[in-house]
Structure formats: C-alpha cells, structure tokens
Amino acid sequence: MWSSCWTYSLNLSSVPGDGDSQSRWCLSQVKGAVDDDVAEADIISAVEFNHSGELLATGDRGGRIVIFQQEQESKNLPQCHAEYNVYSTFQSHEPEFDYLKSLEIEEKINKIRWLPQKNAAHFLLSTNDKTIKLWKISERDKRPEGYNLKEEDGRYRHPSSLTTLRVPVFQPMDLMVEASPRRVYANAHTYHINSISVNSDNETYLSADDLRINLWHLDFTDRSFNIVDIKPANMEELTEVITASEFHPLQCNTFVYGSSKGSVRLCDMRASALCDQHSKLFEEPEDPSTRSFFSEIISSISDVKFSHSGRYMMTRDYLTLKIWDLHMESRPVEIYQVHGYLRSKLCSLYENDCIFDKFECCWRGDDSEVMTGSYNNFFRMFDRDAQRDATLEATWENGSPGCPLKTWRVSAGSRRKRNEIGVDCLDFSRKILYTSWHPQDNIVALATVNNLYIFQEKLN
Amino acid sequence: MAGAEGDDSLYPIAVLIDELRNEDVQLRLNSIKKLSTIALALGVERTRTELLPFLTDTIYDEDEVLLALAEQLGSFTVLVGGPEFVHCLLPPLESLATVEETVVRDKAVESLRKISQEHSPVDLEVHFVPLVKRLASGDWFTSRTSACGLFSVCYPRVSSTVKAEIRQHFRTLCSDDTPMVRRAAASKLGEFAKVLELDYVKSDIIPLFTALASDEQDSVRLLAVEAGVSIATLLPQEDLEALVMPTLRQAAEDKSWRVRYMVADKFSELQKAVGPEITQNDLVPAFQNLLKDCEAEVRAAAANKVKVFCENLPEDSRETIIMTHILPCVKELVSDTNQHVKSALASVIMGLSTILGKDNTVEHLLPLFLAQLKDECPEVRLNIISNLDCVNEVIGIRQLSQSLLPAIVELAEDAKWRVRLAIIEYMPLLAGQLGVEFFDEKLNSLCMAWLIDHVYAIREAATCNLMKLVEKFGAEWAQNTIVPKVLGMANDSNYLHRMTTLFCINALSEACGQEITTKHMLPVVLKMSTDQVANVRFNVAKSLQKIGPVLDSSALQAEVKPVLEKLATDQDMDVKYFAQEALSGTCPLISLTFKHTFS
C-alpha cells in the first residue's frame, strides 16, 4: 500500500483564520491511499513513535509494519518540522492456522512498542493476537566486493587463472535499510494479546491477554513467567477480562492493568512472584442514578498510559478520559468528556457494535496535554493546565493547506452555527482509534481508517 | 605463495574465502570456522592488512556467524604474527563487542580477555587500554556493558596512573544512566575488586557496592548481592562488619523478593565468606527469616540450602543452633502451602541426619521424614525416597520401612507415569538398602507389575530395573524369583506382554549367565518364533542376536541357527530383515566358534 503511497505535504504558512475556532495545530502530512474503497489489509491498527521521535511505526491488519523517518533537513527548519518519509516496510506477521484448536490467527498487528535504542540499529516489538516478535531495523552502507572464482556479476572464472588469493574488501554502497526478525515469542497466550509493554530495566517486557499477563526476558523465547492470572476455575464465573496493561516508566517493579469493569489494578512485582494480589485498585464508585444496561460496557478500560513523569496515569473508557494520581485510588483527579453527547445514542452504538471500539490515548511529552480519538475523524486535545479542550478533525479536504485546524463543536440541537455539526450527522465509520505523540516535540500521529495523519503545533 | 600459472593448492582456500560472503549462512559459518586455514594461507602480513579489516566490517552478519568469528579471533595471535602483533586483533573484536546480541558480545569480551594476556605491558597501555576506554565511553550501552568485563584483566598490568583512570572509568559505569550498564558493572564488581589493592577496595569498591546495592532497579540490586559475597572474601574479618554487613543485611530484607531470593541462593557462599562469628550473629537470624519469607520462591531457595548451611556452621555450636533456630523453621516448611518449597526441603532434609546423629534423628527428624513420606505431592515423597541413603547410614532403614512401604506402593501406582518412572529408578537403590528378604516380601510384586504397565516407558524401565536387581542379588535369586515369572508371560494373550518377556530376556541374559540362559530362556525364545504376531517374531530374531554371545557354540549351531534361517524366509518383511540381520550378526560368531571347535 505504501508503494503507491500518496503523500500530501504542505507548506505551513500562516493563513488568517477566524478567531477562536482556530487551533494551534496544523496538518503536516497524510500518508496512505486516498481512494474510497479501502482494502481490509490496509487498515491501520497501531501507531507508535520511537523514544527519540525520529521514527514512527505503523502496523496494519495485513500484518505489515511501515516505519517512517523524520527528514533530517526538515528538523532544522522549524516550520516544516514534521516531515516523515518511508524508511522501511516489512511483513511482520502472516496469517496462520492453529490446527489443534481449529482457529484462524489473524496477521493484524495489535501493538507496536519500541525498545530504547541500544546501538546504531533500532528494535521494536510487534504482536498480533498470539505471537510477539522482536524486529531489528538497521542500515547498511557497505558491501563486500571481490571474489576469487567469479566476477562480481556472477560469471565464473576458471580456477586455472587463479594465481593469487584475493580477500574481499568492503566498498560503500547506497544506503539499505533492513528489517530482520530477531526473536519470536510464541505459544504463551491462550487468549488474544491486547498489550505489550517494555520494562524500564530494558531487559524484560510484559504481554497481556484477556485473562493473563506474562513476563518475558527479551533474550529468551522459550520461557515466560505468568505474573497475573484472573482465569476463574470455572469459566462460567468469568465476569471481568484484562483490557490493557502497561509498565511504569521509571519503577521497574510496578505495572498496571485495566479491566472490562472499568477498574485499574496496580501491582508490585517486588511483593511476590505472582501478582494476583494487587497493591492498589483505582476505581470510581458507580453512580447508581446513571446506571443502565450499558454502564459496564462503557466503563471498560480501552487504554491505560502512565504519564512520562510516572506520577499520573490516564485511562480511557468509552466516553471519558480520566487522569489518576497514583497516590489516590478513590477517584480520578481529572475527568475529560471525550464525546459526552453520545450518551443518548448508546443504544444505536450498541447495535452497530461501535460501543466496543477501543480508543487509545496519549500524553504530550511534558504531560501538560493529553489526546484521544473519537468518531467522524475527530480527535480531542485536552490542555490540563489551562483546562481547555478542542475537537479537531483529521482531514485534508477542507481548508487550505497548512492552515490551522479549525475546532469543531458537536451540538445536539438542530440549529447550527459555523463549525458546528449535529450528533446525527456524525459518521461512525470514520474513527480515530490509534494515536501517538512525539516524545519531545509537538507532533502527533494518528490513524484514520487507512490514512496516517501527522499534525504539528504551530510555533509562535 | 602466488604460483606462476594457476596454483592448484590455492583453489580450496579461494573457495573458503569466497564463501565468507556466500548467501547461505551455513556456508559462511563453515568458512568462518576455518578462518585459521585462510589466515595460514594468506600469511601473517596479508592476514593483518587484508583479512582483519574485512572481518572488522563483517558485523552485519547473522549472530551465529559473528559468534563463531568472535571465538576464532580469541586464538588468532599466532596467525597475525605472534604477541608482537596481537593488537591487530583489537579492531574486529571491538566492533563485535558493540553488537546488540548478548552472546556475541560476551564471546567477543571473552576473546579480548584472552588476548589481553598476550599483550606486552607496553602494548597493553598503548593499544588495549585505549580500546577499553573507548568502549567505556561509547555512545551505546552495548559497548559500555562490554567494557565492564575488561577492566579486571588489564588493571594488574598497568602503571599506577592508568590504574587510576581505569578505576575512574569503572566508577562512571557503576552510575551509568542505563540499567544494562549498571547491571554489567554490578556483575563484574566482585571480579574487579579481586584485582584491586586492598586500600582501593575499601575506598573505591565499597561505596560502589553500597550504591549498586541500593539501586532503584531490582535487577541491579540483586546482582550486587553476588558482588558482596566476593568482596567479603577479600576483606579482613575486622572490616566486614563495618563495610559489607550493613548492605548485605539490607539485601536480605529487601522489598523485592528477587533480591531476597538471590541472598538465599548465594547463602552458602556468603556463609563461607563472612566466617563463623558473623554467621552465628547475623546469618542465622537472616536465614531463619528467609525460611519464613512470604514469597514461596525465596523459601524454596532457602530450603535448598538448609543442609549446606547447617554443615558449615561452626562445629562447637552447630547442634545447638540447628536444634534451637533452624529445626523449628524446617518443621514449619514440612507443611508449607507451596509444593516447590516442600520438595526443595525434601531433597536436602535427609542430609541433616548425618549432622545431628542418631538420637536427634530418631527423635526430631524421623517424624518429619514420615510426614513428608505421606505428603500429597508425589515429588516430595520421591525426593525423600531418593535420599534414603543418608538416613540409612545413621539409623538404618528399618526405622522407616513401615512408613516407607505404603509411600512406595502409592508412588508405584501413581496415575502419572512419570512418577512411576521415577520410583522405578530408585528401586535398585532401595533393594540394596532394604535387603533381599524385605524386597522379596514387599516389593517384588510391584516390580513384576510394572512389566505389564500400559505405558511402554514404564515397561522398558521395569526391564532395566530387573537387570539391576539381578546384578545386586545374583543369578540364583533371579532363577528362583524373577525368571519363572518373566517366562510365564511368554504365554500371555497380550502380544505386548509376550514382547516384554523378550525384552527382559535381552536385559537379563548376561546378568544370569550362560546356564540359566541356555536352559531356561532360550527354549522360550525359540518357541516364540512361531508366534502369530510378526512383531513378536522379529523381536525373537533380535533377542537371539542379543543373547547369542551368552550362549555356547553348540546351542548356537544346533538351535539358534535353524530358527533364524526359518525366520529369514518368513512372509513378513520386517521379520525377514531382522532374521537376516541376526544371522549376519551372530553367524560370524557361529562360524568363529565353529572354527575354534573344529580346528
């Protein structure tokens, strides 16, 4: 899909906008084909910046991973900072069939996580439902030349012409980027893997499925340790599944996992080998007045992310984004409504399965802002200090190139002002599930169906 | 060496060199493994100027190729022209020491350590030390981790200024930003301390040790424990208390179970390092705590050390310490909730009887053994049974036999075949300790029952067991107790059991000797050659081949040969095949003995 990749790069010049409905964010690039019929395999299923922000990886339902690299020249020019170009493309996972269980295993990439850089090469973990793989992405700019028994073009030289031995010599060549599989961590998950997370000790990582969390050492593929197991003896008593899990960014012993019931458990691996007993439980008491058939579904945690500082933790459920102070379990310190107007539409969202969509969320590099996706290609930005929020649209059609994104308002009534859209007009097939924030700069990447959008904040 | 017109001798080397860059990894690997051949053909000079630069750039290759390369370079000194030129090997090893794959890096470091010894003191300072410094201040942690393993080999052989620099580099790495480097430094701290002057151990190493032992990363702290043990062996007794013990005490009570586990795991080394006095005052309470730890992994690790710890206690107070401090904890572990803990304890607890002597064993340990023999977990019972010899020496096995028997019977009939297999393996040992009388009375029937187990592995082990029993109790015993039963199975309606007869004969013939084999076993085997089942028939052929050497020549000629010849014309292909195999296998024997008798 990326060979026919259509890139829409813009010159970011300032265009006069209309007052406060303008945001600081500008479209920088769109990647991916723009036709209306989208092949299933091209649908993006994971987006992740690496630790320096220099590389951006996307995974798709076809099991492919595409890595984009920030243009070195563009780095120095502040106004077109965020130019990313294809660096490497490779097939990470193939469709498989589990003959024992008569089960098809999709190749869809569920998660991508970069490892902290250890040498000139880059490493990432990618996972589908069952198998995690460690990939090495490296550059090569030299190749050996000189054979004894044949020419460089492959023609054989007669052995009788051999009068002296020749040792090959490395010569410069065009830069080549290679992706090679380094490890395959298989056969440890009975259920579908929803999360992977690398520990701050840089030698272990966790992988979570619906009922269990396993701990791996990056160097060993033949063993993993089960650290959480919530499978009840009798599967009919199952009431809760694990939906997301992450390691603390600084404390090697701490990880959290969120559940389908809306609670998040924090575990301390120092306390015992098996972390079935959590050390903290973050849970908001349910308000009995708003209780409905959908309460449990919409409270299910779709993503959990620690802040870079390690002090806070953000959880995303269907309608809200919550920020918790790790020192306070009883209630979140901040609650942001992502699309509260959908509360009245839950019935139809249940019927079209949208209510089960799993939205990701991410922190800005300095933790002052958070971002998450919504429907109609909208995404939401929340400024924590200023208590400001914005609804922005990932689009390249409206508005002139490079102009600041306008902010949208969704109204329940029928009368519309400018930049307002009615709840009934929202397109629920266009959703932004996957988002990633550049670790240092104000660049965000998000995936609509098959397009990768890169936005950047305009510098004043 | 360069011949005038097409040198034939160059051809194989040329192939090897070309295959260094073949697309097939296996071929590249083969070539790398013959690197010394290539170097020899090129001569020392071209090896230095052409081959090594090429190898330095080869770091893009597969791990297995790089691993082989790193290993080869460790013994390449002669091929580059001897110690004088050994520094030429540094560039390729330096680049190998920075790759991401740990095994390759470790091998490169190992080779570097090896060739460091071949450097002259001058070369060491001119070439080797700068390399170590480059690695230590490299951008990537891979190179810095590799540096950690190289300090200790150059330190003893350099001037005091360079020594100071090396110490400084090591200090820097101990507080590196990345946990990997701190782990590498922590794991080499003990080794580095060993080559340092005692004053520097105290002034440099101790602060580093203290810092690493309170690192925020669990994985660093746990490595510091091992370093602590090594450091403790270096310090004079009077300094231990002030310099090492506070940190070690803290490690034994660390919040992370992995660190406590490490302490438990290294406990005997620690005990030896700190000496009797600190052991008595500090380690005994610490060990008690570890045995009572809330994490089962820690308790299991500590339980594993019970015997060694008790053995190494100072002799004068040993018994008192065990009886008043250790035994109460051990008693609790016998009924631990975790089976790994119980089975770890069961594998060493019998060893206490030799330390405590007869009376204490009978009074205090015996009840524990008996309780463990009744444990619900088969592994615990097995571990007790497998260590019976220790008790046997002290109090004799009779004391136990009443409880032993039900435990053995239960294991012998366990639903898991691996458990049955394990107990079979202890049978010869048990038989030896319990004596033939007890065995005949209680265990013989078990051994025979295994022969008709429904799992092949058990039947196979049971046959092997019979052989060992015969070796122990003698041929006469075999003839009276085992052989009739085994031969009786030849008439069983199940062909698998009939085959077991053959397998037993295979195993027993040698131990039973010629007379029993010829008189009792051979007729049965021969009779089975007309069995309806082809599998039995070809096993007859195999058995005849097997027992051939035990038989005398007349029996071979008169009885075995005709039967094999008949089987060789069998309608079944496999029977034919094995009969012919047996004929060609035994016939030389037959003809040979024939010659002997008639010449």
Tab-separated table of C-alpha atoms in Angstrom, chain A residues 23-277:
chain	number	residue	atom	x	y	z
A	23	SER	CA	-6.394	25.776	16.858
A	24	ARG	CA	-2.659	25.877	17.081
A	25	TRP	CA	-2.468	22.592	15.223
A	26	CYS	CA	-1.714	22.290	11.545
A	27	LEU	CA	-1.809	19.385	9.201
A	28	SER	CA	1.651	18.374	8.180
A	29	GLN	CA	1.281	15.180	6.213
A	30	VAL	CA	-1.164	12.490	5.204
A	31	LYS	CA	0.047	9.055	4.264
A	32	GLY	CA	-1.793	6.270	2.527
A	33	ALA	CA	-4.049	5.902	-0.477
A	34	VAL	CA	-6.954	8.281	-0.783
A	35	ASP	CA	-9.454	6.124	-2.691
A	36	ASP	CA	-12.751	5.402	-1.119
A	37	ASP	CA	-12.626	1.642	-1.290
A	38	VAL	CA	-10.116	0.544	1.265
A	39	ALA	CA	-8.655	-2.931	1.317
A	40	GLU	CA	-9.145	-4.603	4.684
A	41	ALA	CA	-5.405	-5.313	4.906
A	42	ASP	CA	-4.576	-1.609	4.608
A	43	ILE	CA	-6.498	-0.568	7.683
A	44	ILE	CA	-4.032	0.772	10.235
A	45	SER	CA	-4.133	-0.946	13.621
A	46	ALA	CA	-1.193	0.562	15.502
A	47	VAL	CA	0.770	3.826	15.536
A	48	GLU	CA	3.859	4.421	17.657
A	49	PHE	CA	6.695	6.955	17.805
A	50	ASN	CA	10.053	5.670	18.997
A	51	HIS	CA	11.793	7.138	22.035
A	52	SER	CA	13.526	9.907	20.136
A	53	GLY	CA	10.578	10.636	17.869
A	54	GLU	CA	12.815	10.244	14.882
A	55	LEU	CA	10.960	7.144	13.765
A	56	LEU	CA	7.266	6.462	13.559
A	57	ALA	CA	5.927	2.953	13.089
A	58	THR	CA	2.504	1.915	11.899
A	59	GLY	CA	1.089	-1.587	11.781
A	60	ASP	CA	-1.899	-2.715	9.789
A	61	ARG	CA	-4.413	-5.511	9.531
A	62	GLY	CA	-2.362	-7.084	6.769
A	63	GLY	CA	0.437	-7.753	9.263
A	64	ARG	CA	2.741	-5.149	7.731
A	65	ILE	CA	4.789	-2.592	9.565
A	66	VAL	CA	5.799	0.650	7.915
A	67	ILE	CA	8.419	2.817	9.539
A	68	PHE	CA	8.690	6.489	8.723
A	69	GLN	CA	11.744	8.562	9.418
A	70	GLN	CA	11.775	12.246	10.168
A	71	GLU	CA	13.599	14.127	7.447
A	72	GLN	CA	16.920	15.315	8.839
A	73	GLU	CA	16.846	18.569	6.860
A	74	SER	CA	13.342	19.366	7.995
A	75	LYS	CA	14.395	19.069	11.606
A	76	ASN	CA	16.363	22.250	11.380
A	77	LEU	CA	13.629	24.253	9.755
A	78	PRO	CA	11.007	24.831	12.378
A	79	GLN	CA	8.078	25.444	10.079
A	80	CYS	CA	8.196	22.104	8.313
A	81	HIS	CA	9.367	20.101	11.201
A	82	ALA	CA	7.202	17.117	10.844
A	83	GLU	CA	8.131	15.650	7.544
A	84	TYR	CA	8.252	11.900	7.804
A	85	ASN	CA	9.132	9.626	4.912
A	86	VAL	CA	9.027	5.881	4.474
A	87	TYR	CA	12.161	4.348	5.938
A	88	SER	CA	11.386	0.660	5.939
A	89	THR	CA	8.438	-1.596	5.172
A	90	PHE	CA	8.234	-5.229	6.143
A	91	GLN	CA	5.811	-8.056	6.759
A	92	SER	CA	5.801	-8.650	10.486
A	93	HIS	CA	3.107	-11.305	10.832
A	94	GLU	CA	1.486	-13.749	8.433
A	95	PRO	CA	-1.950	-15.303	8.770
A	96	GLU	CA	-1.721	-18.646	10.499
A	97	PHE	CA	-3.937	-21.541	11.370
A	98	ASP	CA	-3.937	-23.288	14.701
A	99	TYR	CA	-4.719	-26.864	13.712
A	100	LEU	CA	-5.156	-28.065	17.266
A	101	LYS	CA	-7.857	-25.582	18.070
A	102	SER	CA	-9.115	-25.152	14.523
A	103	LEU	CA	-8.581	-21.466	14.886
A	104	GLU	CA	-7.501	-18.878	12.398
A	105	ILE	CA	-4.885	-16.483	13.689
A	106	GLU	CA	-5.115	-13.117	12.042
A	107	GLU	CA	-1.973	-11.308	10.983
A	108	LYS	CA	-3.308	-7.981	12.290
A	109	ILE	CA	-0.745	-6.017	14.291
A	110	ASN	CA	-2.296	-5.293	17.689
A	111	LYS	CA	0.530	-3.314	19.211
A	112	ILE	CA	3.965	-1.975	18.426
A	113	ARG	CA	6.452	-0.990	21.125
A	114	TRP	CA	9.921	0.405	20.515
A	115	LEU	CA	12.838	-0.643	22.641
A	116	PRO	CA	15.173	2.038	23.971
A	117	GLN	CA	17.981	2.344	21.472
A	118	LYS	CA	20.953	0.164	22.334
A	119	ASN	CA	23.221	0.623	19.336
A	120	ALA	CA	23.037	2.051	15.840
A	121	ALA	CA	20.154	-0.260	14.999
A	122	HIS	CA	16.560	0.193	16.142
A	123	PHE	CA	14.446	-2.502	17.728
A	124	LEU	CA	10.720	-2.900	18.105
A	125	LEU	CA	8.301	-5.475	19.422
A	126	SER	CA	5.196	-6.191	17.394
A	127	THR	CA	2.370	-8.511	18.256
A	128	ASN	CA	-0.733	-9.995	16.713
A	129	ASP	CA	-3.264	-11.978	18.765
A	130	LYS	CA	-0.829	-14.742	19.713
A	131	THR	CA	2.778	-14.131	18.800
A	132	ILE	CA	5.174	-11.347	19.731
A	133	LYS	CA	8.179	-10.647	17.549
A	134	LEU	CA	11.316	-8.618	18.067
A	135	TRP	CA	12.475	-6.800	14.949
A	136	LYS	CA	15.769	-5.155	14.238
A	137	ILE	CA	15.828	-2.283	11.784
A	138	SER	CA	19.329	-1.494	10.688
A	139	GLU	CA	21.172	0.358	7.996
A	140	ARG	CA	23.849	-0.960	5.740
A	141	ASP	CA	26.001	1.205	3.531
A	142	LYS	CA	28.878	-1.080	2.690
A	143	ARG	CA	29.093	-4.316	0.846
A	144	PRO	CA	31.955	-6.708	0.227
A	145	GLU	CA	33.455	-6.895	-3.218
A	146	GLY	CA	35.944	-9.223	-4.866
A	147	TYR	CA	35.699	-12.952	-5.455
A	148	ASN	CA	38.420	-15.400	-6.320
A	149	LEU	CA	36.468	-17.746	-8.510
A	150	LYS	CA	33.917	-15.490	-10.161
A	151	GLU	CA	33.420	-11.977	-11.370
A	152	GLU	CA	31.276	-9.506	-9.454
A	153	ASP	CA	28.472	-10.119	-11.971
A	154	GLY	CA	28.466	-13.840	-11.228
A	155	ARG	CA	30.391	-15.170	-14.259
A	156	TYR	CA	32.715	-17.935	-13.229
A	157	ARG	CA	36.405	-17.524	-13.535
A	158	HIS	CA	38.388	-20.594	-14.416
A	159	PRO	CA	40.299	-21.955	-11.432
A	160	SER	CA	43.419	-22.210	-13.582
A	161	SER	CA	43.545	-18.426	-13.784
A	162	LEU	CA	43.937	-18.338	-10.049
A	163	THR	CA	47.388	-17.065	-9.295
A	164	THR	CA	46.891	-15.263	-6.053
A	165	LEU	CA	44.293	-15.146	-3.331
A	166	ARG	CA	42.032	-12.185	-3.063
A	167	VAL	CA	40.395	-11.072	0.160
A	168	PRO	CA	37.097	-9.235	-0.330
A	169	VAL	CA	37.021	-5.562	0.529
A	170	PHE	CA	34.080	-3.555	1.795
A	171	GLN	CA	33.017	-0.778	-0.544
A	172	PRO	CA	30.460	1.949	0.047
A	173	MET	CA	27.032	1.410	-1.485
A	174	ASP	CA	23.629	3.044	-1.448
A	175	LEU	CA	22.071	3.042	1.968
A	176	MET	CA	19.937	-0.010	2.537
A	177	VAL	CA	17.543	-0.417	5.433
A	178	GLU	CA	16.953	-3.944	6.579
A	179	ALA	CA	14.352	-5.311	8.949
A	180	SER	CA	15.235	-8.683	10.368
A	181	PRO	CA	13.308	-10.784	12.854
A	182	ARG	CA	15.464	-11.354	15.921
A	183	ARG	CA	13.191	-13.263	18.275
A	184	VAL	CA	9.780	-14.854	18.163
A	185	TYR	CA	7.980	-15.187	21.465
A	186	ALA	CA	5.234	-17.697	20.759
A	187	ASN	CA	2.930	-20.173	22.463
A	188	ALA	CA	2.449	-18.317	25.716
A	189	HIS	CA	-1.014	-16.903	25.205
A	190	THR	CA	-4.264	-18.835	25.087
A	191	TYR	CA	-6.324	-15.691	24.616
A	192	HIS	CA	-5.788	-12.633	22.483
A	193	ILE	CA	-2.879	-10.375	23.298
A	194	ASN	CA	-4.057	-6.807	23.858
A	195	SER	CA	-0.935	-5.130	25.242
A	196	ILE	CA	2.817	-5.314	25.322
A	197	SER	CA	4.996	-3.044	27.418
A	198	VAL	CA	8.752	-2.834	27.902
A	199	ASN	CA	10.076	-2.554	31.451
A	200	SER	CA	12.371	0.266	32.498
A	201	ASP	CA	15.040	-2.329	33.264
A	202	ASN	CA	15.287	-2.716	29.464
A	203	GLU	CA	15.589	-6.453	29.692
A	204	THR	CA	12.053	-7.603	30.350
A	205	TYR	CA	8.624	-6.856	28.953
A	206	LEU	CA	5.076	-7.910	29.660
A	207	SER	CA	2.397	-9.198	27.359
A	208	ALA	CA	-1.244	-9.221	28.404
A	209	ASP	CA	-4.149	-11.183	27.025
A	210	ASP	CA	-7.774	-11.311	28.180
A	211	LEU	CA	-7.010	-13.309	31.303
A	212	ARG	CA	-3.288	-13.436	31.884
A	213	ILE	CA	-0.202	-11.299	31.925
A	214	ASN	CA	3.173	-12.843	31.176
A	215	LEU	CA	6.627	-11.506	31.855
A	216	TRP	CA	9.371	-12.172	29.310
A	217	HIS	CA	13.078	-11.633	29.219
A	218	LEU	CA	13.947	-10.146	25.841
A	219	ASP	CA	16.747	-12.661	25.360
A	220	PHE	CA	14.694	-15.785	25.997
A	221	THR	CA	11.898	-17.000	23.796
A	222	ASP	CA	11.430	-20.407	25.376
A	223	ARG	CA	10.084	-19.268	28.730
A	224	SER	CA	7.926	-16.589	30.206
A	225	PHE	CA	6.598	-16.122	33.702
A	226	ASN	CA	2.953	-15.743	34.441
A	227	ILE	CA	2.524	-12.742	36.713
A	228	VAL	CA	-1.242	-12.267	36.628
A	229	ASP	CA	-3.872	-14.910	36.072
A	230	ILE	CA	-7.507	-13.956	36.552
A	231	LYS	CA	-8.941	-17.039	34.886
A	232	PRO	CA	-11.592	-18.446	37.203
A	233	ALA	CA	-11.611	-22.190	37.811
A	234	ASN	CA	-14.979	-22.278	36.178
A	235	MET	CA	-15.173	-20.161	33.040
A	236	GLU	CA	-18.852	-19.603	33.608
A	237	GLU	CA	-17.966	-17.461	36.576
A	238	LEU	CA	-15.968	-15.134	34.348
A	239	THR	CA	-17.083	-11.546	34.903
A	240	GLU	CA	-14.046	-9.483	34.060
A	241	VAL	CA	-11.259	-9.503	31.498
A	242	ILE	CA	-7.965	-7.655	31.183
A	243	THR	CA	-8.174	-4.991	28.502
A	244	ALA	CA	-4.898	-3.096	28.713
A	245	SER	CA	-1.659	-3.204	30.660
A	246	GLU	CA	1.476	-1.119	30.980
A	247	PHE	CA	4.709	-0.929	32.941
A	248	HIS	CA	5.549	2.133	34.977
A	249	PRO	CA	8.029	4.270	33.006
A	250	LEU	CA	10.529	4.536	35.875
A	251	GLN	CA	9.769	1.982	38.580
A	252	CYS	CA	10.769	-1.412	37.256
A	253	ASN	CA	8.594	-3.248	39.740
A	254	THR	CA	5.293	-1.531	39.034
A	255	PHE	CA	2.741	-2.255	36.361
A	256	VAL	CA	-0.977	-1.663	35.956
A	257	TYR	CA	-3.761	-3.419	34.155
A	258	GLY	CA	-7.210	-2.179	33.312
A	259	SER	CA	-10.276	-4.334	33.126
A	260	SER	CA	-13.574	-4.570	31.327
A	261	LYS	CA	-15.257	-3.429	34.532
A	262	GLY	CA	-13.524	-0.093	34.497
A	263	SER	CA	-11.085	-0.678	37.296
A	264	VAL	CA	-7.317	-0.447	37.151
A	265	ARG	CA	-5.074	-2.525	39.367
A	266	LEU	CA	-1.541	-1.585	40.204
A	267	CYS	CA	0.773	-4.451	41.077
A	268	ASP	CA	4.150	-4.525	42.757
A	269	MET	CA	6.384	-7.267	41.440
A	270	ARG	CA	8.637	-6.978	44.458
A	271	ALA	CA	5.949	-8.315	46.758
A	272	SER	CA	5.610	-11.734	45.204
A	273	ALA	CA	6.306	-13.707	42.066
A	274	LEU	CA	2.640	-14.000	41.173
A	275	CYS	CA	0.890	-10.632	41.286
A	276	ASP	CA	-2.630	-11.878	41.763
A	277	GLN	CA	-2.924	-9.586	44.736
